[in-house]
mmCIF file of C-alpha atoms in Angstrom:
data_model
loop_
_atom_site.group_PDB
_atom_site.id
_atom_site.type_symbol
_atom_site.label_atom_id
_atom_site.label_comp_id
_atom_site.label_asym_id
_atom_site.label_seq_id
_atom_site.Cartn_x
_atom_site.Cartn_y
_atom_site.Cartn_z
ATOM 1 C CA UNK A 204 -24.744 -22.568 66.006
ATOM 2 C CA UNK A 205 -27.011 -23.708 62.924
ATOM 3 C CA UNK A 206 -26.291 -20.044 61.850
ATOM 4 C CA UNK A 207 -22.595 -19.899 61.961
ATOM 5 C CA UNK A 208 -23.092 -22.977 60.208
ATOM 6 C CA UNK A 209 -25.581 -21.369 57.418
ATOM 7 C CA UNK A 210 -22.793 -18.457 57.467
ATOM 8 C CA UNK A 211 -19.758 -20.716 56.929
ATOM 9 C CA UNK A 212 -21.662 -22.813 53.446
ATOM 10 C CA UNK A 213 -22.383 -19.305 52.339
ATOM 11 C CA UNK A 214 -19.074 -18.269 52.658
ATOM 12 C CA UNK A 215 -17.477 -21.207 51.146
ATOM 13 C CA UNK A 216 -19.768 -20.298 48.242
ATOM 14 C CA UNK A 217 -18.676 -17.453 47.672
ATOM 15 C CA UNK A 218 -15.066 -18.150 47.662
ATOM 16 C CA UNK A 219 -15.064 -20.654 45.293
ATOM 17 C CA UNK A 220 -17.149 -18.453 43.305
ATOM 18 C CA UNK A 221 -14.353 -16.034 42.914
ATOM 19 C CA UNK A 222 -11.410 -18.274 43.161
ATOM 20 C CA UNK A 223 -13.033 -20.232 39.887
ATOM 21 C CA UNK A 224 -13.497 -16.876 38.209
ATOM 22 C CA UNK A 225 -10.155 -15.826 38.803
ATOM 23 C CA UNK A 226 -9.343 -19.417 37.439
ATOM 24 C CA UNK A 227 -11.337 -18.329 34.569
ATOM 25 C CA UNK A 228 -9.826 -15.175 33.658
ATOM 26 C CA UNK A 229 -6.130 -16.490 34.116
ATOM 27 C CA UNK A 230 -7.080 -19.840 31.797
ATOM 28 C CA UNK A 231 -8.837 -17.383 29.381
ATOM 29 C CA UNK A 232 -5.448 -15.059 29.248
ATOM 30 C CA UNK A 233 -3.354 -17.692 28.170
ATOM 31 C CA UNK A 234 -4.463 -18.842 25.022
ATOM 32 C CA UNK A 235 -4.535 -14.331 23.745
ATOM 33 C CA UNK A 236 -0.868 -14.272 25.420
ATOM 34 C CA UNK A 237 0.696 -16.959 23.482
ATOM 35 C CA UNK A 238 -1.642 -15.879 20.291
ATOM 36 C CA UNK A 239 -0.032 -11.870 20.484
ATOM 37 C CA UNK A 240 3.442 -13.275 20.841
ATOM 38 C CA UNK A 241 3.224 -15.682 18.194
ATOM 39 C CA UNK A 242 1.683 -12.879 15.952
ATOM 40 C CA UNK A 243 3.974 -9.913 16.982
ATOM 41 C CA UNK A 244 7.419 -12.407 16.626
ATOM 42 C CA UNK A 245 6.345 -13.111 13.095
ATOM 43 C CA UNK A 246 5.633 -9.564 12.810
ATOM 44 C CA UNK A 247 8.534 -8.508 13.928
ATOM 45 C CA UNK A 248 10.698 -11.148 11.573
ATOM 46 C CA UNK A 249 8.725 -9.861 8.480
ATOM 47 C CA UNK A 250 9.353 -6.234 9.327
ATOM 48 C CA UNK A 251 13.174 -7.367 9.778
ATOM 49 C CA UNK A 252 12.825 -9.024 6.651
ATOM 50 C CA UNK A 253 11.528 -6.307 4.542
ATOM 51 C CA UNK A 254 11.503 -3.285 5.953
ATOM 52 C CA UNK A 255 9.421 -1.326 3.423
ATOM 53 C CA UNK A 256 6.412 -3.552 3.817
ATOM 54 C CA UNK A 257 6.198 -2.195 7.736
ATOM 55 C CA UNK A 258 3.572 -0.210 7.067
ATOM 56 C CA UNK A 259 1.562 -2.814 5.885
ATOM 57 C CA UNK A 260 2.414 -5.696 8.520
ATOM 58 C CA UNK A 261 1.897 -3.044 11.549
ATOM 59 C CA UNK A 262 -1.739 -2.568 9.882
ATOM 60 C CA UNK A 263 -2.127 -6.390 10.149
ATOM 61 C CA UNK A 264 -0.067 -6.464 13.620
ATOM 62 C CA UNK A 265 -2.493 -4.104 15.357
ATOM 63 C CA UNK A 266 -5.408 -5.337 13.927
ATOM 64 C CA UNK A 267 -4.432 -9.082 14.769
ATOM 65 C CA UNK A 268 -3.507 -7.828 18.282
ATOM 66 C CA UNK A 269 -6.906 -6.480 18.772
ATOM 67 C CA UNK A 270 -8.616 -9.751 17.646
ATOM 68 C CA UNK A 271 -6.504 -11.715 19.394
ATOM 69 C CA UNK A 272 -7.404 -9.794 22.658
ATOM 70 C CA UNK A 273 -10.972 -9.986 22.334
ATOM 71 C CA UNK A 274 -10.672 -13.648 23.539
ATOM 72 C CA UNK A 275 -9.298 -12.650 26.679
ATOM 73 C CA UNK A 276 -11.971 -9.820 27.434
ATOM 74 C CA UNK A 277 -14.459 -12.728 26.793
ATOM 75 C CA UNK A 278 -12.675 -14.583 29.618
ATOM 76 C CA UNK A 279 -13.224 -10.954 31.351
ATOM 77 C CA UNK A 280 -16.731 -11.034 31.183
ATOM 78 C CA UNK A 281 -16.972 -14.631 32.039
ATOM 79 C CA UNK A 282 -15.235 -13.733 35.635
ATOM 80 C CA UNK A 283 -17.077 -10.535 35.833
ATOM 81 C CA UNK A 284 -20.623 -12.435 35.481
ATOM 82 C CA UNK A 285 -19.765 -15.315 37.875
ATOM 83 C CA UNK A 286 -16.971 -14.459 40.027
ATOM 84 C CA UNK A 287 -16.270 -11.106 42.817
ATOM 85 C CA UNK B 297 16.871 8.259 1.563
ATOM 86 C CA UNK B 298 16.135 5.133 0.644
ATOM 87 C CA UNK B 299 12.723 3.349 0.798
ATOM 88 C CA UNK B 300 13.022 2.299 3.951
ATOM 89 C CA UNK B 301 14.138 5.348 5.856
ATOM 90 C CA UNK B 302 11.260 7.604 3.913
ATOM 91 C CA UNK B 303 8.599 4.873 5.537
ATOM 92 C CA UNK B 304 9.861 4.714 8.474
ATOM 93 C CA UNK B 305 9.950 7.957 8.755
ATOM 94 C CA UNK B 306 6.782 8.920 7.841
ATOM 95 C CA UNK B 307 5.024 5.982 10.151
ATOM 96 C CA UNK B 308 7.342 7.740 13.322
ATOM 97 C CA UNK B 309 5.346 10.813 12.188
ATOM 98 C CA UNK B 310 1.640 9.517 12.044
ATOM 99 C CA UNK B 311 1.629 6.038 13.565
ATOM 100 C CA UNK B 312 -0.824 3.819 11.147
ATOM 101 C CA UNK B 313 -2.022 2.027 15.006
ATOM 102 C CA UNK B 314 -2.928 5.826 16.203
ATOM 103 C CA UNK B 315 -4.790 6.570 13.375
ATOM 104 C CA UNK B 316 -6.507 2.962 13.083
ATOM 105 C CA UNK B 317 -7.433 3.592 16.578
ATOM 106 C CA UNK B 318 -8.626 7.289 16.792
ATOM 107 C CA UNK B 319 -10.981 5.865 13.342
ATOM 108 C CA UNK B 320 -12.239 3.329 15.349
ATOM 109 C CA UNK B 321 -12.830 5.550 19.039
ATOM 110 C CA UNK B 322 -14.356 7.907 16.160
ATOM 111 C CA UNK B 323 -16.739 5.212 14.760
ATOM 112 C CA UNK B 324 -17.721 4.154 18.712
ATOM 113 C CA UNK B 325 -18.721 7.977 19.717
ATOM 114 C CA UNK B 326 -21.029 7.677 16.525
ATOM 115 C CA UNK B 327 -22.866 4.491 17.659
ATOM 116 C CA UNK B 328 -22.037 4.778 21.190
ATOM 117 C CA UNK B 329 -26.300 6.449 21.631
ATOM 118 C CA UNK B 330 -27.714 3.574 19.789
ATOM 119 C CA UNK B 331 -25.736 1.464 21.997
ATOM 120 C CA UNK B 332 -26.664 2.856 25.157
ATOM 121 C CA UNK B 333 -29.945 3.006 24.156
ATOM 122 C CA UNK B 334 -30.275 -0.842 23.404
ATOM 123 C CA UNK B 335 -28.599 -1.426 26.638
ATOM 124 C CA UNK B 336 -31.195 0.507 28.517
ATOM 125 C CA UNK B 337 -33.823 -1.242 27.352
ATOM 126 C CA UNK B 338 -33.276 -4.564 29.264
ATOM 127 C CA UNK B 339 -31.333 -3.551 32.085
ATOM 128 C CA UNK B 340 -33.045 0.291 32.665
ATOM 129 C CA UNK B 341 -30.627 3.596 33.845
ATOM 130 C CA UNK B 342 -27.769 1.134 35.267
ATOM 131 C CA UNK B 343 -27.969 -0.856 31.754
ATOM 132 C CA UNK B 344 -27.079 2.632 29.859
ATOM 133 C CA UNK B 345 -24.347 4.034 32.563
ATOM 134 C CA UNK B 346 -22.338 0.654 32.747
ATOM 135 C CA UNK B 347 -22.650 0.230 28.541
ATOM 136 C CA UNK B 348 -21.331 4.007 28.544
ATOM 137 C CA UNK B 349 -18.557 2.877 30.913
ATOM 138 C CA UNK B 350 -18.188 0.306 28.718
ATOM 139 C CA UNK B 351 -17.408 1.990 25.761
ATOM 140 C CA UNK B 352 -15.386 4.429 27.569
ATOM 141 C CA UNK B 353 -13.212 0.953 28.624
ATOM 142 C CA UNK B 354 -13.046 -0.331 25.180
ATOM 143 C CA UNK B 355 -12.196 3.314 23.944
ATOM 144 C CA UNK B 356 -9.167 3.341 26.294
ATOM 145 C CA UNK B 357 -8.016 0.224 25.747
ATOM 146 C CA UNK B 358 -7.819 0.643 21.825
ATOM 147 C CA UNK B 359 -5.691 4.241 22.350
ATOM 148 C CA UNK B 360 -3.711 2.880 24.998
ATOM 149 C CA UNK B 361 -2.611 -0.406 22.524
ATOM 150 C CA UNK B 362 -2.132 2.089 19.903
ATOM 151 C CA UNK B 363 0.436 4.861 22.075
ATOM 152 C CA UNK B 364 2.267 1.482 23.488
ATOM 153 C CA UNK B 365 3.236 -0.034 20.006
ATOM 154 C CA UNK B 366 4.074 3.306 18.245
ATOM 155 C CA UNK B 367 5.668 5.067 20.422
ATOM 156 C CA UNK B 368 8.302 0.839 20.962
ATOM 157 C CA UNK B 369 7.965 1.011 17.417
ATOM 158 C CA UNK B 370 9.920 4.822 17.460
ATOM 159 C CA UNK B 371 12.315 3.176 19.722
ATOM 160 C CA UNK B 372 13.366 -0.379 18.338
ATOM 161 C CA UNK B 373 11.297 -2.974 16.057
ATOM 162 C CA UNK B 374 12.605 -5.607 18.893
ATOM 163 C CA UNK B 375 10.963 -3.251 21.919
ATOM 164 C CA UNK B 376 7.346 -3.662 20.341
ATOM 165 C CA UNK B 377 7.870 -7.474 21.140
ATOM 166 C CA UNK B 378 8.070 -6.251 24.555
ATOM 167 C CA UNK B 379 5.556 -3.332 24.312
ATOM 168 C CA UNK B 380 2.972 -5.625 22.944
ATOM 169 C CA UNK B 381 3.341 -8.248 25.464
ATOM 170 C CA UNK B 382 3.510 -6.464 28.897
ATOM 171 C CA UNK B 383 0.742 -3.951 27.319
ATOM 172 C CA UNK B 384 -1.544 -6.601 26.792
ATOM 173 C CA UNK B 385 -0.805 -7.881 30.660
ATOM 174 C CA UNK B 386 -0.801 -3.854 31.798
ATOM 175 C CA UNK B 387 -4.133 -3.122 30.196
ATOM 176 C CA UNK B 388 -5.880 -6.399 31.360
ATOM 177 C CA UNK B 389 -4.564 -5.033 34.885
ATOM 178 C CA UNK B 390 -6.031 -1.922 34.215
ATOM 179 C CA UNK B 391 -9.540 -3.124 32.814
ATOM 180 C CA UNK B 392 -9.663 -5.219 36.436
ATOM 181 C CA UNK B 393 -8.798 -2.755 38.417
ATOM 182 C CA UNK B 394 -11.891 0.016 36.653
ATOM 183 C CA UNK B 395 -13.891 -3.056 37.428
ATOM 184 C CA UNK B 396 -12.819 -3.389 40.391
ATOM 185 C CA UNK B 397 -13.193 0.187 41.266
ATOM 186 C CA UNK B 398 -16.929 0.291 40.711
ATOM 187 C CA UNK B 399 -18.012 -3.113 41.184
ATOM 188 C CA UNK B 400 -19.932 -2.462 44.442
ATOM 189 C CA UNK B 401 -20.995 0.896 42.454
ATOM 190 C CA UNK B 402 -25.156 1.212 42.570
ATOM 191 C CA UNK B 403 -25.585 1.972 39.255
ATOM 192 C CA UNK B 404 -23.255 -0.851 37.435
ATOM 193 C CA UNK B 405 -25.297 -3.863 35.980
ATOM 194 C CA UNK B 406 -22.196 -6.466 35.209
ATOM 195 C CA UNK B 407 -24.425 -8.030 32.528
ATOM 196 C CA UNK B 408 -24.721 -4.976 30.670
ATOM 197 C CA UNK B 409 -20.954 -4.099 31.243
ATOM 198 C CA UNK B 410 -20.015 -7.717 29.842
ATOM 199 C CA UNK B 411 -22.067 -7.558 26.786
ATOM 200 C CA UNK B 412 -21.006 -3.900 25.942
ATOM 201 C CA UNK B 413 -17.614 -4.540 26.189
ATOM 202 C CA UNK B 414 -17.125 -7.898 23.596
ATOM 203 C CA UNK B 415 -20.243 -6.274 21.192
ATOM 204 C CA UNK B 416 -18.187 -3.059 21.268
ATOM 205 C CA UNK B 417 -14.667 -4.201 20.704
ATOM 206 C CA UNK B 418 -15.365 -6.801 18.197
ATOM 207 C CA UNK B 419 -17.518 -4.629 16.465
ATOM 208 C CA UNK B 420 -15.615 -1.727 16.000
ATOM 209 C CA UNK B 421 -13.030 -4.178 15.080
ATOM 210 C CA UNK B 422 -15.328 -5.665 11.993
ATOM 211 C CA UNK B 423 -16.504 -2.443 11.237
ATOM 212 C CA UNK B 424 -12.942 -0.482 10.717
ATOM 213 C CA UNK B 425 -11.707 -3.708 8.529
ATOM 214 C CA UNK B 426 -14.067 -1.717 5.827
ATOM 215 C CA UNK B 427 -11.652 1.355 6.104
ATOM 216 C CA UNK B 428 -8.209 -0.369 6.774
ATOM 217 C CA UNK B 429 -5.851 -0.483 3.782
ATOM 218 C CA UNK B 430 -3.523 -3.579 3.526
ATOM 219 C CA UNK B 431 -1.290 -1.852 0.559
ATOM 220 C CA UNK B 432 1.960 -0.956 0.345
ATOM 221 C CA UNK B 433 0.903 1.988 -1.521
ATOM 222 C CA UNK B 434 -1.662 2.971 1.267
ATOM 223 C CA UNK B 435 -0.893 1.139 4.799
ATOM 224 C CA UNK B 436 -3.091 2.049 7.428
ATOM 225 C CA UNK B 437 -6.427 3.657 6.634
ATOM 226 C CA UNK B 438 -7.785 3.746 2.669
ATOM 227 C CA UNK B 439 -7.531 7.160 1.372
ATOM 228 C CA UNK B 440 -10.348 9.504 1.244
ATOM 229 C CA UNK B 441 -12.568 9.538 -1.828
ATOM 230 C CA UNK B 442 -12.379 12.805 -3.848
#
């Protein structure tokens, strides 16, 4: 019985171990979501705006993009380390 | 042709976010030794396969961005709002699920993984801002030096 017990905490553990990861990685893939469509709209407006210049704000775009989405691979890492 | 067709044009051709990326994969493959070596130094032969996998992650997931906004950006200006968004959820999806694949995998130290991954990406990142070109004259990459 004490080991069903012992098997049951451990279990529990490890459940909210990966249910607060996954808690992690969704919280941490908000803040990049909402950054990357902020970004790209006003991308988007300044390529509508001025279309020779779309050269130069897709450089800036992709580049942004890829900064922005660093943040959520942190938030990756972060569920990878303590979570499943 | 006016001004904006001939750019246009010319970016459909040779995407500046394909050839930001392929500099950048072509920047990791020259560092990608030192960093496996560094990463098998704490963490042994599973330190140096999981940074390798890593890289090959990080890789992927700069080419991948790069084919998803050029080839919207072919289509429609208004589709890479789309392209951009559900890539970023598609390739999050798809670093899980190579995770997920070799999680359980005897040779995978997650530390290792973790670290290679946000060293790598922000890295390259900082690195290829030396070589990118914010210029109407030049957008994309600075030209060679003759």
């Amino acid at each position: 019985m004490e080991a069903f017990t012992i098997l049951a905490q451990e279990a529990d553990k490890a459940a909210a171990a990966a249910s607060s990861a996954g808690f992690a990685y969704g919280l941490a893939a908000i803040g990049p979501g909402i950054g990357i469509g902020y970004l790209v709209g006003k991308s988007v407006e300044a390529m509508a705006r001025q279309p020779e210049a779309a050269g130069m704000v897709r450089t800036t775009m992709f580049l942004g993009i890829a900064f922005t989405e660093a943040l959520a691979l942190i938030g990756f890492v972060v569920f990878i380390l303590i979570g499943l | 042709m006016t001004t904006s067709d001939m750019s246009t044009s010319e970016l459909d051709d040779n995407p500046i976010e394909v050839r930001i990326s392929l500099d950048m994969v072509k920047r990791g493959i020259y560092v990608a030794p030192l960093i496996i070596a560094v990463a098998a130094m704490p963490w042994g032969g599973p330190g140096a396969l999981s940074a390798a996998f890593a890289l090959g992650l990080v890789f992927v997931n700069f080419l991948l961005a790069a084919a998803l906004v050029s080839g919207a950006a072919k289509i429609s200006t208004a589709l890479v709002m789309a392209a951009t968004l559900f890539g970023y959820l598609i390739r999050l999806g798809l670093i899980l699920v190579a995770f997920l694949l070799v999680r359980d995998a005897s040779w995978i130290s997650r530390p290792a993984l973790g670290a290679t991954i946000i060293v790598s990406h922000i890295g390259l990142l900082v690195w290829e801002l030396k070589y990118v070109a914010i210029s109407l004259a030049h957008a994309g990459l600075k030209p060679a030096r003759p």
